[in-house]
Short mmCIF file of C-alpha atoms in Angstrom, two decimals:
data_model
loop_
_atom_site.label_atom_id
_atom_site.label_comp_id
_atom_site.label_asym_id
_atom_site.label_seq_id
_atom_site.Cartn_x
_atom_site.Cartn_y
_atom_site.Cartn_z
CA UNK Q 269 0.24 -0.18 -0.19
CA UNK Q 270 1.64 3.56 -0.82
CA UNK Q 271 1.40 6.05 1.59
CA UNK Q 272 2.03 9.77 1.14
CA UNK Q 273 5.71 10.42 1.76
CA UNK Q 274 4.34 14.42 3.27
CA UNK Q 275 2.66 12.90 6.16
CA UNK Q 276 5.70 10.44 7.69
CA UNK Q 277 5.78 9.53 11.05
CA UNK Q 278 3.54 12.48 11.63
CA UNK Q 279 0.50 11.70 13.52
CA UNK Q 280 -0.85 12.67 10.20
CA UNK Q 281 0.72 10.13 8.30
CA UNK Q 282 -0.78 7.40 10.31
CA UNK Q 283 -4.25 8.49 10.82
CA UNK Q 284 -3.72 8.81 6.79
CA UNK Q 285 -3.01 4.72 7.16
CA UNK Q 286 -6.07 3.37 8.52
CA UNK Q 287 -7.82 6.32 5.83
CA UNK Q 288 -5.55 4.70 3.18
CA UNK Q 289 -8.05 1.10 3.83
CA UNK Q 290 -10.63 2.49 4.12
CA UNK Q 291 -9.89 4.33 0.89
CA UNK Q 292 -12.57 2.58 -0.90
CA UNK Q 293 -15.48 3.55 0.91
CA UNK Q 294 -14.55 7.52 1.76
CA UNK Q 295 -14.27 8.46 -1.88
CA UNK Q 296 -15.31 10.51 -3.52
CA UNK Q 297 -17.96 10.40 -6.81
CA UNK Q 298 -16.11 11.93 -9.31
CA UNK Q 299 -15.73 15.50 -10.57
CA UNK Q 300 -17.46 15.81 -6.96
CA UNK Q 301 -19.07 19.89 -7.30
CA UNK Q 302 -21.64 21.90 -4.93
CA UNK Q 303 -22.59 25.16 -6.11
CA UNK Q 304 -23.17 27.68 -3.36
CA UNK Q 305 -27.54 27.52 -3.44
CA UNK Q 306 -27.41 23.32 -2.84
CA UNK Q 307 -24.32 24.25 -0.23
CA UNK Q 308 -26.41 23.23 4.10
CA UNK Q 309 -24.94 26.06 6.02
CA UNK Q 310 -26.41 26.71 9.32
CA UNK Q 311 -24.70 30.25 9.69
CA UNK Q 312 -25.91 30.64 13.54
CA UNK Q 313 -24.74 28.35 14.50
CA UNK Q 314 -22.04 28.23 13.04
CA UNK Q 315 -20.96 31.60 15.10
CA UNK Q 316 -22.68 29.75 18.44
CA UNK Q 317 -20.29 26.94 17.62
CA UNK Q 318 -17.26 28.95 16.95
CA UNK Q 319 -18.06 31.30 19.56
CA UNK Q 320 -18.97 29.19 23.04
CA UNK Q 321 -15.93 26.50 21.45
CA UNK Q 322 -13.79 29.62 21.57
CA UNK Q 323 -14.71 31.02 25.14
CA UNK Q 324 -14.39 26.51 26.53
CA UNK Q 325 -10.90 26.38 25.03
CA UNK Q 326 -9.06 29.67 26.29
CA UNK Q 327 -10.71 28.95 29.54
CA UNK Q 328 -9.43 25.69 29.36
CA UNK Q 329 -6.33 26.21 28.80
CA UNK Q 330 -5.90 28.90 31.36
CA UNK Q 331 -7.30 26.60 34.50
CA UNK Q 332 -4.42 24.08 32.41
CA UNK Q 333 -2.44 26.54 33.17
CA UNK Q 334 -2.94 26.66 37.38
CA UNK Q 335 -2.32 22.78 37.65
CA UNK Q 336 0.95 22.36 35.49
CA UNK Q 337 1.98 24.75 39.21
CA UNK Q 338 4.74 22.59 40.37
CA UNK Q 339 2.61 22.57 43.99
CA UNK Q 340 0.04 21.07 42.41
CA UNK Q 341 0.86 19.00 39.59
CA UNK Q 342 2.03 16.54 43.09
CA UNK Q 343 -2.31 15.91 43.78
CA UNK Q 344 -3.00 12.98 42.25
CA UNK Q 345 -6.36 14.56 41.60
CA UNK Q 346 -4.06 17.62 39.56
CA UNK Q 347 -2.28 14.81 37.79
CA UNK Q 348 -6.10 12.71 36.78
CA UNK Q 349 -7.63 16.63 34.96
CA UNK Q 350 -3.70 17.50 33.08
CA UNK Q 351 -5.16 14.70 31.27
CA UNK Q 352 -8.45 14.93 31.05
CA UNK Q 353 -7.00 17.91 29.97
CA UNK Q 354 -5.24 16.93 27.03
CA UNK Q 355 -7.47 14.90 25.59
CA UNK Q 356 -10.35 17.35 26.03
CA UNK Q 357 -8.86 20.51 24.71
CA UNK Q 358 -8.06 19.70 21.79
CA UNK Q 359 -11.56 17.13 21.46
CA UNK Q 360 -13.70 21.35 22.08
CA UNK Q 361 -11.80 23.08 19.13
CA UNK Q 362 -12.57 20.51 16.70
CA UNK Q 363 -16.51 19.52 17.73
CA UNK Q 364 -16.71 23.25 18.49
CA UNK Q 365 -14.57 25.46 16.64
CA UNK Q 366 -13.95 23.43 13.98
CA UNK Q 367 -17.91 22.41 13.47
CA UNK Q 368 -19.20 26.15 13.68
CA UNK Q 369 -16.48 26.60 10.70
CA UNK Q 370 -17.85 24.26 8.82
CA UNK Q 371 -20.91 25.00 9.27
CA UNK Q 372 -21.67 28.15 8.62
CA UNK Q 373 -19.62 27.89 5.67
CA UNK Q 374 -21.51 24.72 4.68
CA UNK Q 375 -18.61 22.19 3.70
CA UNK Q 376 -18.84 19.17 3.18
CA UNK Q 377 -16.56 16.28 3.58
CA UNK Q 378 -15.29 15.72 -0.52
CA UNK Q 379 -14.87 19.42 -0.33
CA UNK Q 380 -11.55 18.34 2.26
CA UNK Q 381 -11.65 14.18 2.07
CA UNK Q 382 -8.49 14.17 3.89
CA UNK Q 383 -8.48 16.67 6.29
CA UNK Q 384 -12.47 15.63 7.89
CA UNK Q 385 -11.00 12.15 8.39
CA UNK Q 386 -8.51 13.61 10.07
CA UNK Q 387 -10.29 15.31 12.39
CA UNK Q 388 -12.73 12.95 12.80
CA UNK Q 389 -10.37 10.58 13.71
CA UNK Q 390 -8.39 12.73 16.80
CA UNK Q 391 -11.81 13.97 17.81
CA UNK Q 392 -13.11 10.26 18.38
CA UNK Q 393 -9.64 9.38 20.73
CA UNK Q 394 -9.43 11.82 22.13
CA UNK Q 395 -13.72 10.73 23.14
CA UNK Q 396 -12.72 7.66 24.18
CA UNK Q 397 -9.53 8.76 26.13
CA UNK Q 398 -11.33 11.51 28.59
CA UNK Q 399 -14.18 9.03 28.89
CA UNK Q 400 -10.90 6.03 30.21
CA UNK Q 401 -9.97 9.50 32.70
CA UNK Q 402 -13.25 10.77 33.30
CA UNK Q 403 -13.98 7.37 35.07
CA UNK Q 404 -10.44 7.44 36.35
CA UNK Q 405 -11.16 11.17 38.06
CA UNK Q 406 -14.59 9.44 38.96
CA UNK Q 407 -12.42 6.59 41.51
CA UNK Q 408 -9.81 9.30 42.86
CA UNK Q 409 -12.76 11.10 44.11
CA UNK Q 410 -14.28 7.92 45.15
CA UNK Q 411 -10.45 7.62 47.15
CA UNK Q 412 -11.00 10.73 48.92
CA UNK Q 413 -13.80 10.52 50.17
CA UNK Q 414 -14.35 6.53 51.24
CA UNK Q 415 -10.50 5.02 52.59
CA UNK Q 416 -11.78 2.21 53.87
CA UNK Q 417 -12.33 0.89 50.10
CA UNK Q 418 -8.76 0.65 49.75
CA UNK Q 419 -7.71 2.88 46.63
CA UNK Q 420 -6.01 5.49 48.45
CA UNK Q 421 -2.35 2.80 47.30
CA UNK Q 422 -3.14 3.29 43.69
CA UNK Q 423 -3.14 6.83 43.59
CA UNK Q 424 -0.82 7.86 45.83
CA UNK Q 425 1.93 5.36 44.11
CA UNK Q 426 2.97 4.92 40.58
CA UNK Q 427 0.36 3.19 39.59
CA UNK Q 428 -1.70 5.83 38.63
CA UNK Q 429 -0.07 6.57 36.21
CA UNK Q 430 -0.50 2.98 34.86
CA UNK Q 431 -4.55 4.12 34.58
CA UNK Q 432 -3.30 7.84 32.42
CA UNK Q 433 -1.32 5.22 30.63
CA UNK Q 434 -4.12 3.19 29.38
CA UNK Q 435 -6.44 6.19 28.78
CA UNK Q 436 -3.96 7.66 25.76
CA UNK Q 437 -3.53 3.31 25.28
CA UNK Q 438 -7.61 2.87 23.73
CA UNK Q 439 -7.59 7.21 22.52
CA UNK Q 440 -4.71 5.63 20.74
CA UNK Q 441 -7.03 3.24 19.43
CA UNK Q 442 -10.12 4.47 18.21
CA UNK Q 443 -8.15 7.14 16.32
CA UNK Q 444 -6.28 4.96 15.15
CA UNK Q 445 -7.92 1.06 14.76
CA UNK Q 446 -11.25 2.78 14.00
CA UNK Q 447 -13.90 4.01 11.49
CA UNK Q 448 -14.15 8.06 12.24
CA UNK Q 449 -17.24 10.07 12.04
CA UNK Q 450 -16.95 12.55 9.20
CA UNK Q 451 -18.45 16.11 9.68
CA UNK Q 452 -22.19 16.86 8.05
CA UNK Q 453 -23.09 20.18 7.94
CA UNK Q 454 -27.07 19.20 6.96
CA UNK Q 455 -27.42 18.12 10.69
CA UNK Q 456 -24.33 20.35 11.90
CA UNK Q 457 -22.62 16.85 13.49
CA UNK Q 458 -19.95 14.18 13.08
CA UNK Q 459 -22.00 11.46 11.98
CA UNK Q 460 -19.80 7.50 11.01
CA UNK Q 461 -21.50 7.81 7.40
CA UNK Q 462 -19.57 10.15 5.62
CA UNK Q 463 -23.23 10.49 3.57
CA UNK Q 464 -21.63 9.97 -0.05
CA UNK Q 465 -24.04 7.03 -0.72
CA UNK Q 466 -22.35 3.80 0.23
CA UNK Q 467 -24.09 1.38 2.22
CA UNK Q 468 -24.16 3.03 5.68
CA UNK Q 469 -23.78 -0.33 7.58
CA UNK Q 470 -20.75 -0.42 6.58
CA UNK Q 471 -19.36 2.70 8.79
CA UNK Q 472 -20.64 1.14 12.24
CA UNK Q 473 -18.73 2.04 15.54
CA UNK Q 474 -19.01 -0.51 17.58
CA UNK Q 475 -16.09 0.77 19.37
CA UNK Q 476 -18.72 4.31 19.88
CA UNK Q 477 -21.63 2.11 21.28
CA UNK Q 478 -18.77 0.10 23.42
CA UNK Q 479 -17.09 3.06 24.76
CA UNK Q 480 -20.53 4.80 24.93
CA UNK Q 481 -22.51 2.27 26.49
CA UNK Q 482 -19.99 1.81 29.34
CA UNK Q 483 -19.02 5.40 30.23
CA UNK Q 484 -22.97 5.94 30.99
CA UNK Q 485 -23.09 2.85 33.47
CA UNK Q 486 -20.43 3.37 34.93
CA UNK Q 487 -20.33 7.41 34.99
CA UNK Q 488 -23.63 7.12 36.77
CA UNK Q 489 -23.13 3.99 39.25
CA UNK Q 490 -19.78 5.72 40.27
CA UNK Q 491 -21.52 9.60 40.69
CA UNK Q 492 -25.12 7.86 43.13
CA UNK Q 493 -21.86 6.21 45.05
CA UNK Q 494 -19.68 9.74 45.07
CA UNK Q 495 -23.36 11.49 46.00
CA UNK Q 496 -24.96 8.80 48.94
CA UNK Q 497 -21.62 8.67 50.36
CA UNK Q 498 -20.67 12.49 50.77
CA UNK Q 499 -24.80 12.56 52.32
CA UNK Q 500 -23.71 10.05 54.93
CA UNK Q 501 -20.52 11.74 56.04
CA UNK Q 502 -22.39 15.37 56.23
CA UNK Q 503 -24.76 13.60 57.86
CA UNK Q 504 -22.75 12.71 60.67
CA UNK Q 505 -20.17 16.26 60.50
CA UNK Q 506 -20.92 18.99 62.21
CA UNK Q 507 -19.26 21.41 59.34
CA UNK Q 508 -20.29 23.72 57.71
CA UNK Q 509 -17.44 23.71 55.44
CA UNK Q 510 -17.94 20.18 54.97
CA UNK Q 511 -21.40 20.67 54.09
CA UNK Q 512 -20.92 23.81 51.37
CA UNK Q 513 -18.22 20.94 49.55
CA UNK Q 514 -21.15 18.04 49.71
CA UNK Q 515 -23.68 20.49 47.77
CA UNK Q 516 -20.97 21.40 45.01
CA UNK Q 517 -19.27 17.63 44.28
CA UNK Q 518 -23.26 16.92 44.78
CA UNK Q 519 -24.41 19.35 41.79
CA UNK Q 520 -20.94 19.13 39.59
CA UNK Q 521 -21.57 15.17 39.88
CA UNK Q 522 -25.03 15.44 38.32
CA UNK Q 523 -23.86 17.81 35.92
CA UNK Q 524 -21.02 15.59 34.41
CA UNK Q 525 -24.26 12.11 34.96
CA UNK Q 526 -26.04 15.15 32.50
CA UNK Q 527 -24.71 15.49 30.07
CA UNK Q 528 -22.25 12.12 29.34
CA UNK Q 529 -24.83 9.98 30.26
CA UNK Q 530 -26.96 11.99 27.79
CA UNK Q 531 -24.76 12.66 24.43
CA UNK Q 532 -23.58 9.30 25.31
CA UNK Q 533 -26.59 7.34 24.61
CA UNK Q 534 -28.53 9.85 21.81
CA UNK Q 535 -25.39 9.70 19.81
CA UNK Q 536 -25.79 5.39 20.09
CA UNK Q 537 -28.89 6.12 18.96
CA UNK Q 538 -27.61 8.52 15.77
CA UNK Q 539 -25.46 5.82 14.44
CA UNK Q 540 -28.55 3.06 15.21
CA UNK Q 541 -31.33 4.90 14.38
CA UNK Q 542 -33.48 7.77 12.26
CA UNK Q 543 -32.94 11.32 14.73
CA UNK Q 544 -35.37 14.61 14.04
CA UNK Q 545 -32.50 17.42 13.59
CA UNK Q 546 -33.66 19.21 16.93
CA UNK Q 547 -32.29 15.96 18.69
CA UNK Q 548 -28.88 15.71 17.28
CA UNK Q 549 -28.20 19.45 17.26
CA UNK Q 550 -28.94 18.74 21.16
CA UNK Q 551 -26.49 15.47 21.44
CA UNK Q 552 -23.77 17.98 19.77
CA UNK Q 553 -24.85 20.87 22.87
CA UNK Q 554 -24.19 17.65 25.26
CA UNK Q 555 -21.01 16.21 23.50
CA UNK Q 556 -19.75 20.16 23.70
CA UNK Q 557 -20.66 20.02 26.85
CA UNK Q 558 -18.68 17.33 28.54
CA UNK Q 559 -15.56 17.91 27.04
CA UNK Q 560 -16.05 22.50 27.83
CA UNK Q 561 -17.80 23.57 30.81
CA UNK Q 562 -15.09 20.53 32.72
CA UNK Q 563 -13.67 24.03 32.42
CA UNK Q 564 -16.67 26.43 33.85
CA UNK Q 565 -16.79 23.44 37.07
CA UNK Q 566 -12.74 24.39 37.94
CA UNK Q 567 -13.85 28.52 38.00
CA UNK Q 568 -16.95 27.79 39.96
CA UNK Q 569 -16.36 24.72 42.18
CA UNK Q 570 -12.12 24.42 42.59
CA UNK Q 571 -11.27 27.55 45.05
CA UNK Q 572 -7.73 27.02 44.20
CA UNK Q 573 -8.19 26.58 40.21
CA UNK Q 574 -10.04 30.30 41.61
CA UNK Q 575 -7.24 31.53 42.74
CA UNK Q 576 -4.80 31.01 40.48
CA UNK Q 577 -6.71 32.14 37.82
CA UNK Q 578 -7.03 35.52 39.02
CA UNK Q 579 -4.34 35.77 39.97
CA UNK Q 580 -3.18 35.32 36.26
CA UNK Q 581 -5.28 37.60 34.09
CA UNK Q 582 -5.96 40.26 36.52
CA UNK Q 583 -4.24 43.13 38.22
CA UNK Q 584 -3.21 43.44 41.66
CA UNK Q 585 -5.26 45.70 43.12
CA UNK Q 586 -8.53 43.84 42.07
CA UNK Q 587 -7.04 40.50 43.92
CA UNK Q 588 -8.89 39.37 46.70
CA UNK Q 589 -6.28 38.93 49.84
CA UNK Q 590 -7.81 36.04 50.82
CA UNK Q 591 -5.55 33.68 49.27
CA UNK Q 592 -4.72 30.08 48.91
CA UNK Q 593 -1.49 29.35 52.01
CA UNK Q 594 0.65 26.40 51.45
CA UNK Q 595 -1.04 24.86 53.85
CA UNK Q 596 -4.83 24.87 52.05
CA UNK Q 597 -2.76 23.34 48.91
CA UNK Q 598 -1.08 20.41 51.55
CA UNK Q 599 -4.36 19.60 52.27
CA UNK Q 600 -5.88 19.24 48.54
CA UNK Q 601 -4.79 15.79 49.63
CA UNK Q 602 -6.95 14.24 51.80
CA UNK Q 603 -9.48 16.86 51.63
CA UNK Q 604 -12.84 16.98 49.07
CA UNK Q 605 -12.88 19.34 48.40
CA UNK Q 606 -10.21 19.95 46.59
CA UNK Q 607 -10.70 16.34 44.36
CA UNK Q 608 -13.32 18.44 42.51
CA UNK Q 609 -13.30 18.76 39.08
#
């Protein structure tokens, strides 16, 4: 099989190997053309996704810069959150910014087949890696809340790096060895069916079905356990600070479970069954929130990240004098309030 030398030993080169293997089903019709009047342009949705996506990416980059602080990078929860950010940020760039641009101009797969294939492969791999990292982070939270489960050692030893490595392994599998989603401007989202006339059943991605259903079941189970444990523990502790932390974690759990569960299940349903356009757009917004809203959660529910970002972007005279001390940062290793993501 011939390979394009321009992509030798690069990410796109390996993705294009997959492209070449599946080239028969991703080949556009000869002399494919489409007039401006025939294109399904979505200017309003395009502007929304470009604007909101850019906003989420900027916030996420600020949060990531805060997490890379030398005093925090050794904390298990922050290690996992950094790994999650590595998947979330490029995913948000594609499922929001690139999606908005392509929808605004009505860009089809056959306009830029290889570029669209590469973007689809990256965004699906990032989603699979994000799923594994989210489950790992939920386990880390539970280990901090209930140390009787004897999971604490996993995240305070070198074993945590094996879990993070696993996230990159499954992300690589999703990126290089499965069929990628392809952007469809008429639906303003990414479908596995490229929409170029071949049998749609060929494009079914079993890995996506397994990943999304597993993510929904495991996430709901873990966060249900986390919330119930917090409620039981909060009833036994007369502490205003713990009550505040309890409310924050429960709120965060509800947000995460809602977007992950609804977005994952609807995306599976869309691949297998007919779906109205409003449901497709709603599912894409849920997907955007799954990857982008983490930055908003960090800035609203995590005092350490919020204080650090404020120091980076606000002049000194506007900063709150009530700054997080080194002692407070040390307490992050055992305090449940700082495993909030």
